[in-house]
Coordinates of C-alpha atoms in Angstrom, one line a residue:
M1 CA 54.9 82.3 109.3
K2 CA 52.6 81.0 112.0
N3 CA 53.3 77.5 110.8
I4 CA 57.1 77.7 111.1
R5 CA 59.0 76.4 114.1
N6 CA 62.8 76.8 114.6
F7 CA 64.3 74.6 117.3
C8 CA 67.5 72.9 118.3
I9 CA 68.5 70.0 120.5
I10 CA 70.9 70.7 123.4
A11 CA 72.4 68.1 125.8
H12 CA 75.5 66.8 127.4
I13 CA 77.8 64.7 125.2
D14 CA 76.5 61.2 124.6
H15 CA 72.9 61.8 125.8
G16 CA 71.5 60.9 122.4
K17 CA 70.9 64.1 120.4
S18 CA 71.8 62.6 117.0
T19 CA 69.8 59.5 117.6
L20 CA 66.7 61.5 118.6
A21 CA 67.2 63.7 115.4
D22 CA 67.3 60.5 113.3
R23 CA 63.9 59.3 114.8
L24 CA 62.3 62.8 114.2
L25 CA 63.4 62.7 110.5
Q26 CA 62.3 59.1 110.1
T27 CA 58.9 59.5 111.8
T28 CA 58.0 62.5 109.6
N29 CA 59.3 60.7 106.4
T30 CA 61.8 63.6 105.8
I31 CA 64.3 60.9 104.9
S32 CA 63.4 57.7 102.9
D33 CA 64.2 54.4 104.5
R34 CA 66.8 53.9 101.8
D35 CA 68.8 57.0 102.8
M36 CA 68.4 56.3 106.6
M37 CA 71.4 55.4 108.6
D38 CA 72.6 56.1 112.2
Q39 CA 73.7 59.7 112.9
V40 CA 72.3 60.7 109.5
L41 CA 73.1 64.4 110.2
D42 CA 76.7 63.8 111.1
D43 CA 78.2 63.8 107.6
M44 CA 81.9 64.0 108.5
D45 CA 83.9 60.8 108.8
L46 CA 85.4 62.1 112.0
E47 CA 82.0 62.5 113.6
R48 CA 81.0 58.9 112.8
E49 CA 84.4 57.5 114.0
K50 CA 84.4 59.3 117.3
G51 CA 80.6 59.2 117.8
I52 CA 80.4 62.9 118.5
T53 CA 78.8 65.8 116.7
I54 CA 81.3 68.5 115.7
K55 CA 79.2 70.8 113.5
S56 CA 75.7 72.1 113.9
H57 CA 73.6 70.7 111.0
A58 CA 70.3 72.3 109.9
I59 CA 67.5 70.3 108.2
Q60 CA 63.9 71.1 107.4
I61 CA 61.1 68.8 108.5
N62 CA 57.5 68.9 107.1
Y63 CA 55.1 67.8 109.8
K64 CA 51.3 67.2 109.4
H65 CA 49.6 68.0 112.7
K66 CA 46.5 66.0 113.8
N67 CA 44.5 69.2 113.3
G68 CA 45.2 68.8 109.6
E69 CA 47.6 71.8 109.3
E70 CA 51.1 71.4 107.7
Y71 CA 54.0 72.7 109.8
I72 CA 57.6 73.5 108.8
L73 CA 60.0 72.5 111.5
N74 CA 63.6 73.7 111.1
L75 CA 65.9 71.5 113.3
I76 CA 69.4 72.5 114.1
D77 CA 71.4 69.6 115.7
T78 CA 74.1 70.9 118.0
P79 CA 77.4 69.4 119.4
G80 CA 77.5 68.3 123.1
H81 CA 81.3 68.6 123.8
V82 CA 82.4 71.7 125.7
D83 CA 85.0 72.5 123.1
F84 CA 82.3 73.2 120.6
S85 CA 80.1 75.4 122.7
Y86 CA 80.5 78.2 120.2
E87 CA 78.7 76.1 117.6
V88 CA 75.8 75.7 120.2
S89 CA 75.6 79.5 120.8
R90 CA 75.3 80.1 117.0
A91 CA 72.6 77.5 116.6
L92 CA 70.6 79.0 119.6
A93 CA 70.7 82.5 117.9
A94 CA 68.8 81.0 115.0
C95 CA 66.0 79.3 117.1
E96 CA 63.0 80.1 119.2
G97 CA 63.0 76.9 121.2
A98 CA 65.2 74.1 122.3
L99 CA 64.7 70.4 123.3
L100 CA 66.7 69.9 126.5
L101 CA 67.7 66.3 126.4
V102 CA 68.7 64.4 129.6
D103 CA 69.9 60.8 129.7
A104 CA 67.7 58.8 132.1
T105 CA 70.7 56.7 133.2
Q106 CA 73.0 59.6 133.9
G107 CA 70.9 62.5 135.0
I108 CA 71.7 66.2 134.5
Q109 CA 75.4 66.7 133.7
A110 CA 78.0 69.3 132.9
Q111 CA 77.1 70.7 129.5
T112 CA 73.4 70.3 130.2
I113 CA 73.6 73.2 132.7
S114 CA 75.9 75.4 130.6
N115 CA 73.8 74.9 127.4
L116 CA 70.6 75.5 129.4
Y117 CA 71.9 78.8 130.6
L118 CA 72.9 79.7 127.1
A119 CA 69.4 78.9 125.9
I120 CA 67.8 81.0 128.7
E121 CA 70.0 84.0 127.9
N122 CA 68.6 83.8 124.3
D123 CA 65.0 83.7 125.6
L124 CA 64.3 80.3 124.2
E125 CA 61.3 78.1 125.1
I126 CA 62.7 75.0 126.8
I127 CA 61.1 71.6 126.3
P128 CA 62.7 69.1 128.8
V129 CA 62.9 65.5 127.4
I130 CA 64.2 62.5 129.3
N131 CA 65.8 60.1 126.8
K132 CA 66.8 56.4 127.0
I133 CA 63.8 55.5 129.3
D134 CA 63.9 51.9 128.0
M135 CA 67.4 51.2 129.4
D136 CA 67.8 49.0 132.5
G137 CA 69.5 51.7 134.6
A138 CA 67.0 54.4 133.9
M139 CA 66.2 56.6 137.0
I140 CA 63.2 58.4 135.6
E141 CA 61.8 59.7 139.0
E142 CA 65.2 61.1 140.1
V143 CA 66.0 62.7 136.8
T144 CA 62.5 64.3 136.7
D145 CA 63.1 65.9 140.1
Q146 CA 66.5 67.2 138.9
I147 CA 65.0 68.8 135.9
I148 CA 62.1 70.4 137.9
E149 CA 64.8 71.8 140.2
L150 CA 66.9 73.1 137.4
V151 CA 64.4 74.4 134.9
G152 CA 61.5 75.2 137.3
C153 CA 58.9 73.5 135.2
K154 CA 55.9 71.2 136.1
K155 CA 56.2 67.5 136.1
E156 CA 53.7 67.1 133.3
D157 CA 55.8 69.4 131.1
I158 CA 58.6 66.8 130.9
L159 CA 58.4 64.4 128.0
L160 CA 59.7 60.8 128.2
A161 CA 61.3 59.3 125.1
S162 CA 63.7 56.8 123.7
G163 CA 65.6 57.8 120.5
R164 CA 66.8 54.2 119.9
A165 CA 63.4 52.6 120.3
G166 CA 61.3 55.4 118.9
I167 CA 59.2 55.9 122.0
G168 CA 57.6 59.3 122.6
I169 CA 58.6 60.8 119.2
A170 CA 55.0 61.8 118.4
E171 CA 54.6 63.6 121.7
I172 CA 57.8 65.5 121.1
L173 CA 56.7 66.7 117.6
E174 CA 53.3 67.7 119.1
S175 CA 55.0 69.7 121.9
I176 CA 57.3 71.5 119.4
V177 CA 54.2 72.8 117.5
S178 CA 52.2 73.6 120.6
R179 CA 54.9 75.0 122.9
I180 CA 57.6 76.7 120.8
P181 CA 56.4 80.1 119.5
A182 CA 56.3 80.9 115.8
P183 CA 59.0 83.3 114.6
S184 CA 58.2 86.9 115.2
G185 CA 59.3 89.1 112.3
N186 CA 57.8 91.4 109.7
P187 CA 57.6 89.8 106.2
D188 CA 57.2 93.3 104.6
A189 CA 60.1 94.9 106.4
P190 CA 63.6 95.3 104.6
L191 CA 65.6 92.0 104.6
Q192 CA 67.6 91.1 107.7
A193 CA 69.1 87.6 107.9
L194 CA 71.7 86.3 110.4
V195 CA 74.5 84.2 109.0
F196 CA 75.0 81.3 111.4
D197 CA 77.2 79.0 109.3
C198 CA 79.1 78.7 106.0
V199 CA 80.7 76.0 104.1
F200 CA 83.1 76.0 101.1
N201 CA 82.3 74.1 98.0
S202 CA 85.0 73.9 95.3
F203 CA 82.4 74.1 92.5
R204 CA 79.9 76.6 93.8
G205 CA 82.1 78.8 96.0
I206 CA 80.9 79.7 99.5
I207 CA 77.5 78.4 100.6
V208 CA 76.0 80.6 103.4
Y209 CA 73.4 79.3 105.9
Y210 CA 71.2 82.0 107.5
R211 CA 68.0 82.6 109.4
I212 CA 65.7 85.3 108.2
L213 CA 64.5 87.6 111.0
N214 CA 62.7 90.2 108.8
G215 CA 61.7 90.4 105.1
S216 CA 62.4 87.7 102.6
I217 CA 65.1 86.8 100.1
S218 CA 64.5 86.0 96.4
K219 CA 66.6 84.4 93.7
G220 CA 68.4 87.0 91.6
E221 CA 68.0 89.7 94.2
K222 CA 70.9 92.1 95.0
I223 CA 72.1 91.5 98.5
K224 CA 74.8 93.0 100.8
F225 CA 76.9 91.7 103.7
V226 CA 77.0 94.4 106.4
S227 CA 80.5 93.8 107.8
T228 CA 82.3 93.8 104.4
D229 CA 79.9 96.3 102.7
Q230 CA 80.1 94.2 99.5
E231 CA 77.2 93.6 97.1
Y232 CA 76.4 90.3 95.5
S233 CA 73.6 88.8 93.4
A234 CA 71.7 85.9 95.0
D235 CA 72.4 83.2 92.3
E236 CA 70.6 80.5 94.2
V237 CA 68.5 80.4 97.3
G238 CA 66.7 77.5 99.0
I239 CA 65.9 75.4 102.0
L240 CA 67.9 72.7 103.7
K241 CA 66.5 69.2 103.4
L242 CA 68.9 66.3 103.5
K243 CA 70.3 67.8 100.3
M244 CA 69.8 71.5 99.4
Q245 CA 66.5 72.3 97.7
Q246 CA 66.3 75.2 95.4
Q247 CA 63.4 77.7 95.8
Q248 CA 62.4 81.0 94.1
M249 CA 62.2 82.7 97.5
V250 CA 62.9 82.0 101.2
D251 CA 60.3 83.6 103.5
C252 CA 60.5 85.5 106.8
G253 CA 61.3 83.3 109.8
N254 CA 62.8 80.5 107.8
V255 CA 66.2 78.9 107.7
G256 CA 67.9 78.6 104.3
Y257 CA 71.0 78.7 102.2
L258 CA 72.4 81.2 99.7
I259 CA 75.0 80.8 96.9
T260 CA 76.5 84.0 95.4
G261 CA 79.6 82.5 93.8
I262 CA 82.0 84.2 96.3
K263 CA 85.3 82.3 96.2
N264 CA 87.3 84.3 98.7
A265 CA 86.8 83.1 102.2
K266 CA 87.6 86.5 103.8
E267 CA 84.4 88.0 102.3
V268 CA 82.0 86.2 104.5
K269 CA 81.9 86.2 108.3
V270 CA 79.8 84.0 110.6
G271 CA 77.5 86.2 112.7
D272 CA 77.2 88.8 109.9
T273 CA 73.9 90.2 108.7
I274 CA 72.6 89.9 105.1
I275 CA 70.5 92.9 103.9
S276 CA 68.9 94.0 100.7
A277 CA 71.1 96.3 98.5
A278 CA 67.9 98.2 97.5
R279 CA 66.4 98.6 101.0
P280 CA 69.3 98.7 103.5
A281 CA 68.5 97.8 107.1
P282 CA 70.7 98.0 110.3
A283 CA 72.8 95.0 111.4
I284 CA 71.5 92.4 113.8
Q285 CA 73.5 91.9 117.0
G286 CA 75.7 88.8 116.1
F287 CA 77.3 86.4 118.5
E288 CA 79.9 87.3 121.2
E289 CA 83.5 87.2 120.0
V290 CA 84.9 83.7 120.7
K291 CA 87.7 83.5 123.2
P292 CA 90.4 80.9 122.4
M293 CA 91.8 79.0 125.4
V294 CA 94.7 77.2 123.8
F295 CA 97.3 78.5 121.4
A296 CA 99.5 76.2 119.2
G297 CA 101.6 76.6 116.1
I298 CA 100.6 74.7 112.9
F299 CA 103.3 74.3 110.3
P300 CA 103.4 72.5 106.9
V301 CA 105.7 69.5 106.8
V302 CA 107.2 70.8 103.5
T303 CA 107.9 74.6 103.7
E304 CA 106.8 75.1 100.0
D305 CA 103.2 74.1 101.0
F306 CA 102.8 77.2 103.1
E307 CA 100.5 79.2 100.7
E308 CA 98.3 76.1 100.1
L309 CA 98.0 75.7 103.9
R310 CA 97.0 79.4 104.2
D311 CA 94.1 78.8 101.7
C312 CA 93.0 75.7 103.6
M313 CA 93.0 77.5 106.9
D314 CA 90.8 80.2 105.4
K315 CA 88.3 77.7 104.1
L316 CA 88.3 75.8 107.4
Q317 CA 87.7 79.0 109.4
L318 CA 84.6 79.6 107.3
N319 CA 83.2 76.3 108.5
D320 CA 84.5 76.6 112.1
A321 CA 84.4 80.3 113.1
S322 CA 85.9 79.5 116.5
L323 CA 89.3 78.9 114.9
T324 CA 91.6 82.0 115.0
F325 CA 95.0 82.2 113.4
E326 CA 97.9 84.5 112.6
L327 CA 101.3 84.2 110.9
E328 CA 104.3 82.8 112.8
T329 CA 107.8 81.7 111.9
S330 CA 110.0 79.1 113.7
Q331 CA 113.7 78.4 113.3
A332 CA 113.1 74.6 113.3
L333 CA 109.9 74.5 111.3
G334 CA 109.9 77.6 109.0
F335 CA 106.7 79.5 108.2
G336 CA 103.4 78.5 109.8
F337 CA 100.4 79.8 111.8
R338 CA 99.8 80.6 115.4
C339 CA 96.3 79.2 116.0
G340 CA 93.8 79.7 118.8
F341 CA 91.5 76.8 119.8
L342 CA 88.7 76.4 122.3
G343 CA 90.4 73.3 123.8
L344 CA 92.6 70.3 123.1
L345 CA 89.8 68.2 121.4
H346 CA 89.1 71.2 119.1
M347 CA 92.8 71.3 118.3
E348 CA 92.9 67.6 117.5
I349 CA 89.8 67.8 115.3
I350 CA 91.2 70.8 113.3
Q351 CA 94.4 68.9 112.7
E352 CA 92.5 65.8 111.5
R353 CA 90.2 67.9 109.3
L354 CA 93.2 69.6 107.6
E355 CA 94.6 66.1 106.9
R356 CA 91.4 64.5 105.7
E357 CA 89.5 67.3 104.0
F358 CA 92.4 69.2 102.5
N359 CA 95.2 66.6 102.3
Q360 CA 97.5 68.8 104.4
T361 CA 100.0 67.0 106.6
V362 CA 100.9 69.4 109.4
I363 CA 103.1 69.6 112.5
T364 CA 101.5 71.0 115.6
T365 CA 103.7 72.5 118.3
V366 CA 103.2 72.4 122.1
P367 CA 100.0 74.3 123.1
N368 CA 100.2 77.2 125.5
V369 CA 98.6 80.5 126.5
S370 CA 99.8 84.1 126.1
F371 CA 101.7 86.0 128.8
V372 CA 102.6 89.7 129.3
A373 CA 106.3 90.5 130.1
Y374 CA 107.6 93.8 131.3
T375 CA 111.2 94.7 130.7
T376 CA 113.5 96.7 133.0
R377 CA 113.0 99.7 130.6
G378 CA 109.3 99.6 131.3
E379 CA 108.3 98.1 127.9
K380 CA 105.3 95.8 127.7
I381 CA 105.7 92.7 125.5
N382 CA 102.9 90.2 124.6
V383 CA 104.5 86.7 124.7
N384 CA 102.4 84.3 122.6
N385 CA 105.1 81.6 122.3
P386 CA 108.4 80.8 124.0
T387 CA 110.6 82.4 121.3
E388 CA 109.1 85.9 122.0
M389 CA 110.2 85.7 125.7
P390 CA 112.7 88.5 126.4
D391 CA 116.1 87.7 127.9
P392 CA 115.8 87.1 131.7
T393 CA 118.5 89.7 132.4
Q394 CA 116.3 92.4 130.8
M395 CA 113.1 91.3 132.3
D396 CA 111.4 93.0 135.3
R397 CA 108.4 90.7 135.7
I398 CA 106.1 88.4 133.8
E399 CA 102.3 88.2 134.3
E400 CA 100.1 85.3 133.3
P401 CA 96.3 85.2 132.7
F402 CA 94.0 84.1 135.5
I403 CA 90.5 82.8 135.1
K404 CA 87.5 82.4 137.4
A405 CA 86.5 78.7 137.2
Q406 CA 83.1 77.5 138.1
I407 CA 82.7 73.8 138.7
I408 CA 79.4 72.2 139.5
S409 CA 79.4 68.6 140.7
K410 CA 78.1 66.0 143.2
P411 CA 79.1 66.5 146.8
E412 CA 81.0 63.2 147.0
Y413 CA 83.6 64.5 144.5
I414 CA 84.5 67.7 146.4
G415 CA 87.7 66.1 147.7
N416 CA 88.9 65.0 144.3
I417 CA 88.1 68.4 142.7
M418 CA 89.9 70.2 145.5
T419 CA 93.0 68.1 145.2
L420 CA 93.1 68.6 141.4
C421 CA 92.5 72.3 141.5
L422 CA 94.9 73.1 144.4
G423 CA 97.5 70.9 142.6
K424 CA 97.0 73.2 139.6
R425 CA 97.8 76.3 141.7
G426 CA 94.1 77.2 142.1
I427 CA 92.7 79.3 144.9
L428 CA 89.3 78.3 146.4
I429 CA 87.1 81.4 146.4
N430 CA 83.7 80.0 147.2
Q431 CA 81.8 76.7 147.8
S432 CA 78.0 76.6 147.9
Y433 CA 75.3 74.0 147.7
L434 CA 72.9 74.7 144.9
T435 CA 70.7 71.7 145.9
Q436 CA 71.3 68.7 148.2
T437 CA 72.9 66.8 145.3
R438 CA 74.7 69.6 143.5
V439 CA 77.6 71.7 144.8
E440 CA 79.3 74.7 143.1
L441 CA 83.0 75.4 143.6
I442 CA 84.5 78.6 142.4
F443 CA 88.3 78.8 142.0
E444 CA 90.7 81.4 140.6
M445 CA 93.3 79.6 138.6
P446 CA 96.1 80.3 136.1
L447 CA 94.9 79.6 132.5
T448 CA 98.2 77.8 131.8
E449 CA 97.3 75.0 134.2
I450 CA 94.0 74.3 132.4
V451 CA 95.3 74.1 128.9
F452 CA 96.8 70.7 128.9
D453 CA 94.8 68.0 130.5
F454 CA 92.5 69.7 133.1
Y455 CA 89.2 68.8 131.4
D456 CA 90.2 65.2 131.0
K457 CA 91.4 64.9 134.6
L458 CA 88.3 66.7 136.0
K459 CA 86.1 64.3 134.0
S460 CA 87.9 61.2 135.2
Q461 CA 88.0 62.4 138.9
T462 CA 84.3 63.0 138.9
R463 CA 83.2 60.2 136.5
G464 CA 82.1 62.8 134.0
Y465 CA 79.8 64.5 136.5
A466 CA 81.3 68.0 136.6
S467 CA 80.5 71.0 134.6
F468 CA 83.3 73.4 134.0
D469 CA 82.8 77.0 132.9
Y470 CA 85.3 79.8 133.0
H471 CA 85.6 83.6 132.7
P472 CA 88.9 85.5 132.1
L473 CA 90.1 87.7 135.0
E474 CA 93.1 89.9 134.9
Y475 CA 96.9 89.2 134.4
R476 CA 98.8 88.5 137.6
E477 CA 102.5 88.4 138.3
S478 CA 104.0 85.0 138.3
D479 CA 107.3 83.1 138.3
I480 CA 107.2 81.8 134.7
V481 CA 110.4 80.5 133.1
K482 CA 111.2 79.4 129.6
M483 CA 112.3 75.8 129.4
D484 CA 114.3 74.7 126.3
I485 CA 114.9 71.2 125.0
L486 CA 118.3 70.6 123.7
L487 CA 119.2 67.7 121.4
N488 CA 123.0 67.3 121.3
A489 CA 123.3 70.8 122.6
E490 CA 121.1 72.3 119.9
K491 CA 117.8 74.0 120.8
V492 CA 114.6 72.7 119.3
D493 CA 112.4 75.8 119.5
A494 CA 109.2 74.0 118.6
L495 CA 109.6 72.0 121.9
S496 CA 110.3 75.0 124.1
A497 CA 107.6 75.7 126.8
L498 CA 106.8 78.5 129.2
I499 CA 106.1 77.0 132.6
H500 CA 105.9 77.9 136.3
R501 CA 109.3 77.5 138.0
G502 CA 107.9 75.1 140.6
R503 CA 106.8 72.6 138.0
A504 CA 109.7 73.0 135.5
Q505 CA 112.0 70.3 136.9
E506 CA 109.4 67.6 137.0
F507 CA 108.0 68.6 133.6
G508 CA 111.5 68.6 132.1
R509 CA 112.3 65.2 133.5
K510 CA 109.1 63.7 132.1
L511 CA 109.5 65.2 128.7
C512 CA 113.1 64.0 128.4
E513 CA 111.9 60.4 129.3
K514 CA 109.1 60.6 126.8
L515 CA 111.4 61.9 124.0
K516 CA 113.9 59.1 124.8
E517 CA 111.1 56.6 123.9
L518 CA 110.0 58.5 120.7
L519 CA 113.2 59.6 119.0
P520 CA 114.6 57.0 116.6
R521 CA 118.1 55.7 117.5
Q522 CA 121.0 56.9 115.3
Q523 CA 124.5 55.7 114.7
F524 CA 125.7 58.2 117.3
Q525 CA 124.7 59.0 120.9
I526 CA 122.0 61.6 121.4
A527 CA 121.8 63.7 124.5
I528 CA 118.4 65.0 125.4
Q529 CA 118.5 67.9 127.9
A530 CA 115.9 70.2 129.5
A531 CA 117.4 73.6 130.3
I532 CA 116.2 76.7 132.1
G533 CA 118.6 79.4 130.8
A534 CA 122.1 77.9 131.3
K535 CA 121.0 75.4 134.0
I536 CA 120.3 71.8 132.9
V537 CA 117.4 70.4 134.9
A538 CA 117.0 67.0 133.3
R539 CA 119.0 64.7 131.0
E540 CA 118.5 61.4 129.1
N541 CA 120.8 59.6 126.7
I542 CA 119.8 57.6 123.6
S543 CA 122.7 55.2 123.1
A544 CA 124.1 54.7 119.6
M545 CA 123.2 51.8 117.3
R546 CA 126.3 49.7 117.0
K547 CA 127.2 48.3 113.7
D548 CA 129.4 45.2 113.9
V549 CA 132.4 46.3 112.0
T550 CA 134.6 43.4 113.1
A551 CA 132.3 40.8 111.5
K552 CA 134.5 40.5 108.4
C553 CA 137.6 39.7 110.6
Y554 CA 137.9 35.9 111.2
G555 CA 141.0 34.8 113.1
G556 CA 144.1 36.9 112.7
D557 CA 145.7 39.4 115.1
I558 CA 143.6 41.4 117.7
S559 CA 145.2 44.6 116.4
R560 CA 143.3 44.4 113.2
K561 CA 140.0 44.4 115.1
R562 CA 141.2 47.2 117.4
K563 CA 142.1 49.3 114.3
L564 CA 138.6 48.9 112.9
L565 CA 137.0 49.7 116.3
E566 CA 139.1 52.8 116.7
K567 CA 138.2 53.9 113.1
Q568 CA 134.5 53.4 114.0
K569 CA 134.9 55.4 117.2
E570 CA 136.4 58.4 115.3
G571 CA 133.6 58.2 112.8
K572 CA 131.0 58.2 115.5
K573 CA 132.6 61.3 117.1
R574 CA 132.6 63.1 113.7
M575 CA 129.0 62.0 113.0
R576 CA 127.8 63.3 116.3
Q577 CA 129.2 66.8 115.5
I578 CA 127.6 67.0 112.0
G579 CA 124.7 64.5 112.4
N580 CA 121.3 66.1 112.9
V581 CA 118.4 64.5 114.8
E582 CA 115.1 64.2 113.0
V583 CA 112.2 64.9 115.4
P584 CA 109.1 62.9 114.5
Q585 CA 105.6 64.4 114.7
E586 CA 104.7 62.2 117.7
A587 CA 107.4 63.9 119.7
F588 CA 105.7 67.3 119.4
L589 CA 102.5 65.8 120.6
A590 CA 104.2 63.9 123.4
V591 CA 104.1 66.9 125.7
L592 CA 100.3 66.6 125.8
K593 CA 100.3 63.1 127.0
L594 CA 103.0 63.3 129.7
D595 CA 100.8 61.7 132.4
D596 CA 99.6 58.8 130.4

């Protein structure tokens, strides 16, 4: 065990985690030159296209130290985007140390601080690394000072590297061995292993990734999952190289995989403990429960595909434990799921993964948060989507969730942040300077205002230099109204939204304009209206496509033409009464991009 090191790489998005991981694998010959490619651990098409890491990937590196000893390094690469911070917290639970990577051209940024605090809470040994030192805009001295201020380390503890050029990789490997402690655990104690990830394989069933804290796990052994209390046989165990490598036994302190032939996704939970059936042990403290920020409905395009979609959601939840979902029905879209996501990027990724990995075409409704409504009879109703909102005449009051938002940024962006947060109904609670170049602002804000585009706006207002962290507070009374969208006087429930009265009119107007662009023209006029109760607050018309019915009349009396036009007019009137308007998928997503 003294020669095992478990570590992860944490950083802000785009600071070069995946590139550094590539170099570590290449330098130690873990991957042959033939298999080598950029972002080698990012094996999802989506990750390559967007250039971001979505999943934590684990891989084992064999490293020969200059003192002649062989070391086993388990690297867990983590995502940098704030929407995937749950992935990071799970990776940290399986490690003893972390490389804190900072881009020399950008300095310490948003997620760097949040991820660092996560690592410190988990008692991890932090090794600060300044990456991209070979770039023209590298500010090595300034970034060094920032790291010393933030981490409280010595200047000589900070490593300089370049993942792209391969500078400083040997020093990083040396530091991992010398500075990160070996796993502490008892090889002779009963088995305790923490499940930090799972993946579904259509041939092998569910593959479980775990980190052994005590004991060891052997092939053929009878094991048990604590939360479900089910026993299984360990059909195959092994370690994670670029491909899975089968072993007879995985030792204490190591990271490995387990195949038991489980096919049902509900039988395995991320954060669970694996114990031996023969020598039971207590459960390990798992991860904190994830708190979804954004709720949206996901519906199959064809209602018959509902059961298939349910299976796909179960399998996807295995691989992404931060996704939560429950059943929901909609008048316009039929059966579907009400899903909780960590943010809008997370929602977009889930939708894309359903389409690519499971061939499911789905419709996503407008995202929102949950409210609490009190009726005049004193009943309390949880309102998760607009259709559950009680009638205004029977409603006493409605409360919305508030959060405490902590924003850390540079002093020159205070004005922009204030304007943005106060415009989103925020209340400034505190403002303090952490250092001369970093200021912390604390706001109390409604969660509704953050759901749509708050992150994106905050990033653009501060040029990406703002960290945003939040904690839920209580529910507070608020003037929330339900706004319906009517197409030819028919409600489309999937486009309804719960919104603050002060912003309803502007929101309704923008949405009607957007729908006017997106809805295809028909042979009859379409009226798009936004209504609060019986009051119409905005309206747009899509004019009818005109078919030239008089084309076949050449010469002759005007009355012949008039007769045809009158007939067309009657037909249009009748068509408008019975014609229904098809709403394309883009229209449901239009709400998200109203300000573009």
